[in-house]
Short mmCIF file of C-alpha atoms and ligand atoms in Angstrom, two decimals:
data_model
loop_
_atom_site.label_atom_id
_atom_site.label_comp_id
_atom_site.label_asym_id
_atom_site.label_seq_id
_atom_site.Cartn_x
_atom_site.Cartn_y
_atom_site.Cartn_z
CA MET A 1 238.04 -111.84 58.25
CA ARG A 2 238.92 -115.17 56.67
CA SER A 3 242.19 -115.28 54.78
CA GLY A 4 242.82 -116.68 51.36
CA ALA A 5 245.25 -119.44 50.47
CA LYS A 6 248.57 -119.19 48.69
CA ILE A 7 251.49 -121.30 47.55
CA SER A 8 254.27 -120.48 50.02
CA SER A 9 256.96 -122.91 48.87
CA ILE A 10 257.78 -125.41 46.15
CA GLY A 11 260.15 -128.34 45.72
CA VAL A 12 260.67 -130.75 42.86
CA TYR A 13 262.52 -133.98 42.26
CA VAL A 14 263.29 -136.07 39.19
CA PRO A 15 265.37 -139.24 39.27
CA PRO A 16 268.88 -138.79 37.83
CA LYS A 17 268.69 -141.51 35.16
CA LEU A 18 267.90 -140.20 31.66
CA LEU A 19 266.00 -141.93 28.86
CA THR A 20 266.81 -140.01 25.69
CA ASN A 21 265.27 -140.21 22.24
CA ALA A 22 268.47 -141.93 21.11
CA ASP A 23 267.91 -144.60 23.80
CA LEU A 24 264.34 -145.11 22.58
CA GLU A 25 265.55 -145.48 18.98
CA LYS A 26 267.27 -148.67 20.15
CA MET A 27 264.10 -149.99 21.80
CA VAL A 28 261.25 -149.25 19.33
CA ALA A 29 260.83 -148.17 15.69
CA THR A 30 261.06 -144.45 16.30
CA ASN A 31 263.49 -141.62 15.75
CA ASP A 32 264.53 -138.37 17.39
CA GLU A 33 263.13 -136.24 14.57
CA TRP A 34 259.61 -137.76 14.84
CA ILE A 35 259.52 -137.46 18.62
CA VAL A 36 260.77 -133.87 18.71
CA GLU A 37 258.55 -132.71 15.86
CA ARG A 38 255.36 -134.43 17.12
CA THR A 39 255.80 -133.95 20.87
CA GLY A 40 258.68 -131.56 21.68
CA ILE A 41 260.29 -134.18 23.94
CA HIS A 42 264.08 -134.72 23.94
CA GLN A 43 264.52 -136.75 27.10
CA ARG A 44 262.75 -138.02 30.21
CA HIS A 45 264.00 -138.95 33.68
CA ILE A 46 263.18 -142.47 34.83
CA VAL A 47 263.69 -144.34 38.10
CA GLU A 48 266.01 -147.25 38.76
CA PRO A 49 264.25 -150.48 39.80
CA GLY A 50 263.13 -150.33 43.42
CA VAL A 51 262.47 -146.57 43.41
CA ALA A 52 258.77 -145.75 43.77
CA THR A 53 256.42 -142.77 43.61
CA SER A 54 256.65 -142.17 47.38
CA ASP A 55 260.44 -141.83 47.07
CA LEU A 56 260.16 -139.08 44.45
CA ALA A 57 257.31 -137.44 46.37
CA ALA A 58 259.27 -137.48 49.63
CA GLU A 59 262.32 -135.90 47.97
CA ALA A 60 260.15 -133.13 46.48
CA ALA A 61 258.45 -132.61 49.86
CA ARG A 62 261.81 -132.34 51.70
CA CYS A 63 263.02 -129.79 49.17
CA CYS A 64 259.77 -127.80 49.57
CA LEU A 65 260.07 -127.79 53.39
CA LYS A 66 263.73 -126.77 53.23
CA ARG A 67 262.92 -123.84 50.96
CA ARG A 68 260.25 -122.67 53.42
CA GLY A 69 262.53 -123.35 56.39
CA ILE A 70 260.05 -125.40 58.41
CA GLU A 71 260.03 -128.89 59.92
CA ALA A 72 257.93 -131.74 58.49
CA SER A 73 256.17 -132.02 61.86
CA GLU A 74 254.50 -128.65 61.14
CA VAL A 75 252.63 -130.01 58.09
CA GLU A 76 248.98 -130.69 58.95
CA MET A 77 247.88 -132.48 55.79
CA ILE A 78 249.42 -134.24 52.78
CA ILE A 79 247.54 -134.84 49.53
CA VAL A 80 249.37 -136.91 46.93
CA ALA A 81 247.98 -136.77 43.38
CA THR A 82 249.12 -139.85 41.48
CA VAL A 83 248.00 -142.67 39.19
CA THR A 84 251.07 -144.72 40.01
CA PRO A 85 250.84 -145.25 43.78
CA ASP A 86 253.51 -147.52 45.29
CA MET A 87 250.69 -150.02 45.93
CA MET A 88 246.89 -150.14 45.73
CA PHE A 89 247.01 -149.41 49.45
CA PRO A 90 248.21 -147.98 51.76
CA ALA A 91 247.90 -144.54 50.21
CA THR A 92 251.17 -143.02 48.96
CA ALA A 93 250.40 -140.06 51.26
CA CYS A 94 250.86 -142.39 54.25
CA LEU A 95 254.21 -143.61 52.89
CA VAL A 96 255.36 -140.03 52.29
CA GLN A 97 254.18 -138.95 55.76
CA GLU A 98 256.37 -141.65 57.31
CA LYS A 99 259.36 -140.99 55.04
CA ILE A 100 259.53 -137.26 55.76
CA GLY A 101 258.48 -137.54 59.40
CA ALA A 102 255.31 -135.46 59.13
CA THR A 103 254.13 -136.75 62.48
CA GLY A 104 251.22 -134.34 62.81
CA ALA A 105 249.68 -134.83 59.36
CA TRP A 106 246.70 -136.67 57.95
CA GLY A 107 246.10 -137.11 54.24
CA PHE A 108 245.21 -139.28 51.30
CA ASP A 109 245.83 -139.89 47.60
CA LEU A 110 243.83 -138.30 44.82
CA SER A 111 243.39 -140.00 41.46
CA ALA A 112 242.67 -137.68 38.54
CA ALA A 113 245.57 -138.52 36.22
CA CYS A 114 247.18 -135.44 34.67
CA SER A 115 244.69 -133.10 36.41
CA GLY A 116 245.45 -134.64 39.80
CA PHE A 117 247.77 -131.90 41.00
CA ILE A 118 245.36 -129.08 40.08
CA TYR A 119 242.45 -130.90 41.74
CA ALA A 120 244.51 -131.54 44.90
CA LEU A 121 245.59 -127.89 44.90
CA GLN A 122 241.96 -126.76 45.07
CA LEU A 123 241.13 -129.16 47.90
CA GLY A 124 244.13 -127.97 49.87
CA ALA A 125 243.35 -124.31 49.18
CA LYS A 126 239.75 -124.75 50.37
CA LEU A 127 240.92 -126.31 53.64
CA ILE A 128 243.20 -123.30 54.21
CA GLU A 129 240.54 -120.76 53.17
CA SER A 130 237.99 -122.35 55.51
CA GLY A 131 240.39 -121.90 58.41
CA VAL A 132 240.61 -125.65 59.07
CA HIS A 133 244.35 -125.89 58.33
CA LYS A 134 247.34 -123.57 58.10
CA LYS A 135 249.88 -125.82 56.37
CA VAL A 136 248.84 -128.25 53.62
CA MET A 137 251.35 -130.08 51.44
CA VAL A 138 250.12 -130.89 47.93
CA ILE A 139 252.23 -133.27 45.89
CA GLY A 140 251.94 -134.38 42.26
CA ALA A 141 254.08 -137.47 41.65
CA ASP A 142 254.17 -140.28 39.14
CA VAL A 143 256.47 -143.09 38.11
CA MET A 144 254.99 -143.52 34.66
CA SER A 145 257.83 -145.85 33.65
CA SER A 146 256.20 -148.47 35.91
CA ILE A 147 253.07 -148.66 33.74
CA LEU A 148 254.52 -148.17 30.24
CA ASP A 149 254.89 -150.79 27.54
CA TYR A 150 258.39 -150.16 26.19
CA THR A 151 257.46 -152.01 23.00
CA ASP A 152 254.60 -149.57 22.22
CA ARG A 153 256.14 -146.59 20.44
CA SER A 154 252.94 -144.56 20.57
CA THR A 155 253.00 -144.32 24.40
CA CYS A 156 256.49 -145.13 25.71
CA ILE A 157 258.10 -142.08 24.11
CA LEU A 158 255.70 -139.67 25.83
CA PHE A 159 256.08 -140.16 29.55
CA GLY A 160 258.69 -139.67 32.25
CA ASP A 161 258.94 -139.90 36.05
CA GLY A 162 258.95 -136.92 38.40
CA ALA A 163 257.41 -135.15 41.37
CA GLY A 164 256.65 -131.68 42.64
CA ALA A 165 255.40 -130.50 46.03
CA VAL A 166 253.94 -127.19 47.10
CA LEU A 167 253.10 -125.89 50.55
CA LEU A 168 249.81 -124.05 50.95
CA GLU A 169 249.37 -121.48 53.70
CA PRO A 170 246.98 -118.60 54.54
CA THR A 171 247.61 -115.35 52.69
CA GLU A 172 249.12 -112.38 54.52
CA GLU A 173 247.71 -108.85 54.50
CA GLY A 174 247.60 -107.53 50.92
CA GLU A 175 248.12 -110.93 49.30
CA ILE A 176 245.55 -112.65 47.07
CA GLY A 177 246.73 -116.21 46.29
CA PHE A 178 244.11 -118.55 44.83
CA VAL A 179 241.36 -116.72 42.96
CA ASP A 180 239.07 -119.19 41.20
CA PHE A 181 238.90 -122.51 39.38
CA VAL A 182 236.83 -124.42 36.81
CA HIS A 183 237.07 -128.21 36.78
CA GLU A 184 235.23 -130.77 34.69
CA ILE A 185 235.24 -134.54 34.29
CA ASP A 186 233.87 -136.52 31.35
CA GLY A 187 233.75 -140.26 31.90
CA SER A 188 232.77 -140.91 28.28
CA GLY A 189 236.47 -140.43 27.46
CA GLY A 190 237.55 -143.15 29.87
CA SER A 191 238.64 -145.75 27.35
CA SER A 192 240.66 -143.26 25.29
CA LEU A 193 243.36 -143.14 27.96
CA TYR A 194 243.49 -145.78 30.67
CA MET A 195 245.20 -148.68 32.36
CA PRO A 196 242.59 -151.46 32.24
CA GLY A 197 244.23 -154.12 34.41
CA GLY A 198 245.07 -154.51 38.08
CA GLY A 199 241.87 -153.01 39.54
CA SER A 200 238.68 -154.68 40.77
CA LEU A 201 237.30 -155.10 37.25
CA HIS A 202 240.33 -156.97 35.94
CA PRO A 203 242.42 -158.09 38.91
CA SER A 204 245.95 -159.01 37.89
CA THR A 205 246.27 -162.55 36.58
CA ALA A 206 248.72 -164.21 34.21
CA GLU A 207 246.12 -163.54 31.48
CA THR A 208 245.76 -159.81 32.17
CA VAL A 209 249.53 -159.45 32.18
CA ALA A 210 249.88 -161.45 28.94
CA ALA A 211 247.25 -159.12 27.41
CA LYS A 212 249.33 -156.12 28.58
CA MET A 213 246.43 -154.73 30.60
CA HIS A 214 248.83 -153.39 33.25
CA PHE A 215 250.13 -150.78 30.79
CA VAL A 216 248.89 -147.36 29.63
CA HIS A 217 246.60 -147.53 26.58
CA GLN A 218 245.91 -144.33 24.66
CA GLU A 219 244.14 -143.20 21.50
CA GLY A 220 246.55 -140.31 21.02
CA GLY A 221 244.79 -138.43 18.23
CA ALA A 222 241.40 -138.43 19.98
CA VAL A 223 242.92 -137.27 23.26
CA PHE A 224 244.90 -134.53 21.49
CA LYS A 225 241.83 -132.85 19.99
CA VAL A 226 239.75 -132.90 23.19
CA ALA A 227 242.73 -131.71 25.26
CA VAL A 228 243.19 -128.55 23.20
CA ARG A 229 239.47 -127.79 22.98
CA LYS A 230 238.68 -128.35 26.67
CA MET A 231 241.74 -126.62 28.16
CA ALA A 232 241.05 -123.56 26.03
CA GLU A 233 237.28 -123.63 26.74
CA LEU A 234 237.59 -123.89 30.53
CA SER A 235 240.37 -121.30 30.58
CA GLU A 236 238.13 -118.87 28.69
CA THR A 237 235.25 -119.52 31.11
CA LEU A 238 237.51 -118.91 34.09
CA LEU A 239 238.97 -115.70 32.67
CA THR A 240 235.60 -114.33 31.57
CA ARG A 241 233.88 -114.87 34.90
CA ASN A 242 236.76 -113.08 36.63
CA GLU A 243 236.50 -110.21 34.14
CA LEU A 244 239.96 -110.90 32.78
CA THR A 245 241.36 -111.46 29.31
CA ALA A 246 244.49 -113.27 28.17
CA ALA A 247 246.23 -109.87 28.12
CA ASP A 248 245.87 -109.71 31.94
CA LEU A 249 247.83 -112.93 32.42
CA ASP A 250 251.53 -112.87 33.24
CA CYS A 251 252.14 -116.59 33.08
CA PHE A 252 250.34 -119.64 31.65
CA ILE A 253 251.47 -122.92 33.21
CA PRO A 254 249.84 -125.82 31.37
CA HIS A 255 250.08 -129.59 31.74
CA GLN A 256 253.00 -130.84 29.65
CA ALA A 257 251.62 -133.64 27.45
CA ASN A 258 252.71 -132.45 24.03
CA ARG A 259 254.34 -129.22 22.90
CA ARG A 260 251.80 -128.95 20.06
CA ILE A 261 248.86 -129.25 22.50
CA ILE A 262 250.32 -126.44 24.61
CA GLN A 263 250.98 -124.21 21.60
CA ALA A 264 247.53 -124.83 20.09
CA THR A 265 245.85 -124.06 23.43
CA ALA A 266 247.91 -120.89 23.91
CA GLU A 267 247.07 -119.82 20.36
CA ARG A 268 243.33 -120.28 20.99
CA LEU A 269 243.64 -118.16 24.12
CA GLY A 270 245.64 -115.52 22.26
CA LEU A 271 248.66 -115.90 24.55
CA PRO A 272 252.10 -114.91 23.25
CA GLU A 273 254.91 -117.48 23.57
CA ASP A 274 256.76 -115.53 26.25
CA LYS A 275 253.87 -116.02 28.69
CA VAL A 276 253.72 -119.80 28.20
CA VAL A 277 255.87 -122.17 30.25
CA ILE A 278 257.11 -125.23 28.34
CA ASN A 279 259.60 -127.73 29.78
CA ILE A 280 258.35 -130.94 28.16
CA GLY A 281 261.62 -131.22 26.24
CA GLU A 282 263.49 -132.02 29.45
CA TYR A 283 260.97 -134.17 31.33
CA GLY A 284 258.34 -135.58 28.96
CA ASN A 285 254.87 -136.02 30.43
CA THR A 286 255.20 -136.76 34.16
CA THR A 287 251.38 -136.86 34.63
CA ALA A 288 250.62 -135.36 38.08
CA GLY A 289 254.17 -133.98 38.24
CA THR A 290 254.02 -131.68 35.22
CA ILE A 291 252.44 -128.55 36.73
CA PRO A 292 254.67 -128.24 39.81
CA LEU A 293 257.72 -129.08 37.66
CA ALA A 294 256.66 -126.36 35.22
CA MET A 295 256.10 -123.88 38.10
CA ASN A 296 259.64 -124.58 39.24
CA THR A 297 260.96 -124.15 35.70
CA ALA A 298 259.17 -120.79 35.47
CA LEU A 299 260.89 -119.67 38.69
CA ASP A 300 264.28 -120.94 37.49
CA ARG A 301 263.85 -119.08 34.20
CA ASP A 302 262.83 -115.89 36.04
CA ARG A 303 259.41 -116.03 34.39
CA LEU A 304 257.35 -116.06 37.60
CA HIS A 305 257.35 -113.29 40.20
CA LYS A 306 255.39 -112.24 43.27
CA GLY A 307 252.16 -110.56 42.23
CA ASP A 308 251.95 -112.27 38.83
CA THR A 309 248.53 -113.37 37.59
CA VAL A 310 248.88 -117.06 36.71
CA LEU A 311 246.64 -119.50 34.87
CA LEU A 312 247.11 -123.25 35.34
CA ALA A 313 245.45 -125.72 32.95
CA SER A 314 245.46 -129.50 32.73
CA PHE A 315 243.87 -132.32 30.79
CA GLY A 316 244.14 -136.02 31.41
CA GLY A 317 242.73 -139.52 31.60
CA GLY A 318 239.14 -139.73 32.78
CA PHE A 319 238.74 -137.39 31.02
CA THR A 320 239.67 -134.79 33.63
CA VAL A 321 240.11 -131.08 32.94
CA GLY A 322 241.32 -128.47 35.42
CA THR A 323 241.95 -124.74 35.32
CA THR A 324 243.02 -122.52 38.18
CA LEU A 325 243.58 -118.79 38.43
CA LEU A 326 245.91 -117.46 41.09
CA ARG A 327 248.09 -114.58 42.13
CA TRP A 328 251.65 -115.83 42.72
CA GLU A 329 252.66 -114.84 46.25
CA MET A 330 256.10 -116.44 46.71
O1 UT7 B 1 248.66 -136.35 29.42
C1 UT7 B 1 247.48 -137.00 29.13
C2 UT7 B 1 246.93 -136.61 27.87
N1 UT7 B 1 247.66 -137.14 26.76
C3 UT7 B 1 247.87 -136.41 25.70
O2 UT7 B 1 247.49 -135.27 25.74
C4 UT7 B 1 248.51 -137.03 24.48
C5 UT7 B 1 247.75 -136.60 23.29
N2 UT7 B 1 248.22 -137.14 22.03
C6 UT7 B 1 249.42 -136.85 21.48
O3 UT7 B 1 250.23 -136.16 22.07
C7 UT7 B 1 249.68 -137.30 20.07
O4 UT7 B 1 248.50 -137.79 19.52
C8 UT7 B 1 250.78 -138.39 19.95
C9 UT7 B 1 252.13 -137.78 20.25
C10 UT7 B 1 250.49 -139.53 20.93
C11 UT7 B 1 250.82 -138.95 18.55
O5 UT7 B 1 251.04 -137.90 17.61
P1 UT7 B 1 250.13 -137.78 16.32
O6 UT7 B 1 250.64 -136.64 15.58
O7 UT7 B 1 248.71 -137.75 16.78
O8 UT7 B 1 250.49 -139.09 15.55
P2 UT7 B 1 249.53 -140.28 15.12
O9 UT7 B 1 249.13 -141.09 16.32
O10 UT7 B 1 248.45 -139.75 14.23
O11 UT7 B 1 250.53 -141.13 14.24
C12 UT7 B 1 251.06 -140.65 13.02
C13 UT7 B 1 251.99 -141.70 12.49
C14 UT7 B 1 251.40 -143.10 12.48
O12 UT7 B 1 251.88 -143.78 11.34
P3 UT7 B 1 250.93 -143.94 10.05
O13 UT7 B 1 249.75 -144.72 10.54
O14 UT7 B 1 250.60 -142.55 9.63
O15 UT7 B 1 251.81 -144.70 9.12
C15 UT7 B 1 251.98 -143.74 13.71
O16 UT7 B 1 252.07 -145.14 13.60
O17 UT7 B 1 253.15 -141.78 13.33
C16 UT7 B 1 253.36 -143.13 13.74
N3 UT7 B 1 253.96 -143.13 15.06
C17 UT7 B 1 255.28 -143.04 15.25
N4 UT7 B 1 256.32 -142.95 14.40
C18 UT7 B 1 257.56 -142.87 14.92
C19 UT7 B 1 253.34 -143.20 16.26
N5 UT7 B 1 254.26 -143.16 17.23
C20 UT7 B 1 255.46 -143.06 16.64
C21 UT7 B 1 256.77 -142.98 17.12
N6 UT7 B 1 257.78 -142.86 16.24
N7 UT7 B 1 257.06 -142.97 18.44
#
């Protein structure tokens, strides 16, 4: 009989340097009260110059391997979800593979913005479930500070840098692990949240840089409404087709883009606050890093235990939406 797939270990890393709301008050016309009330964010971690996504990803990966007590050489595959790769190519997965010494691994990067980690998780889980691999490392990592315009108060206050890595392995007797997922993309939302410059359409030139096309552009209000509606809608679909209701869930781990988005989504699903993991106050929106960072927070806060029924939900640029149902087996 084929086995299922489960998360067998987790590791996270955020750079030590903090960017607080008080720091931002000195950079743009904003204030702590506005940021906390509208987003729930108090601080973010950001890298020093010269530190890249692969560095954060490698630290998270090392921590994940240490927790599991295995060597990097045992990892068969590395998928790095990111929209801030060190470079256009080689893939950040290759850089991480070299940095941690995962000499037996293949892998690649996956670009799905804030849903990247959930999408990569499904790919990894399917490769375990099919029997192809026994140890897949899935990493969500972003250095958002590298693509932010720190003169644009509507975006620069939102994001931070961070990474999380999980190890996927076959389930043991009696374990369930990954149960089901519903994903959706909607390209019509592309220009509501994007970085227009630096790709093949607008290769970097002095003009594209002068026009700030190498920074994140977002229509915040439009994204907010769709995020709440779609995360709730896909979550409902996933629960219903698995004959579950919100009451059956032990833990809801959503993408951390805005405290109000999380609360509105949880409210639509009928989930009480004590089942919802929120750590945006400490990290801001770390894009592909938010879900593994939030998983780790749930463990630290003793809110996640073996056997728990867990719902993951994400929404991001693309648009991309992801929901995953799993039984926590760590
Ligand atoms: O992770 C990927 C997905 N991304 C998201 O899910 C983000 C979704 N969007 C949001 O989280 C929110 O829309 C924001 C936090 C970006 C903005 O909050 P909002 O409640 O939608 O505010 P708003 O954009 O409607 O702006 C309200 C006011 C405006 O002033 P006026 O026009 O009413 O005078 C803005 O100029 O707040 C102003 N404003 C600020 N004021 C102080 C915008 N940014 C700031 C700021 N500090 N940082």
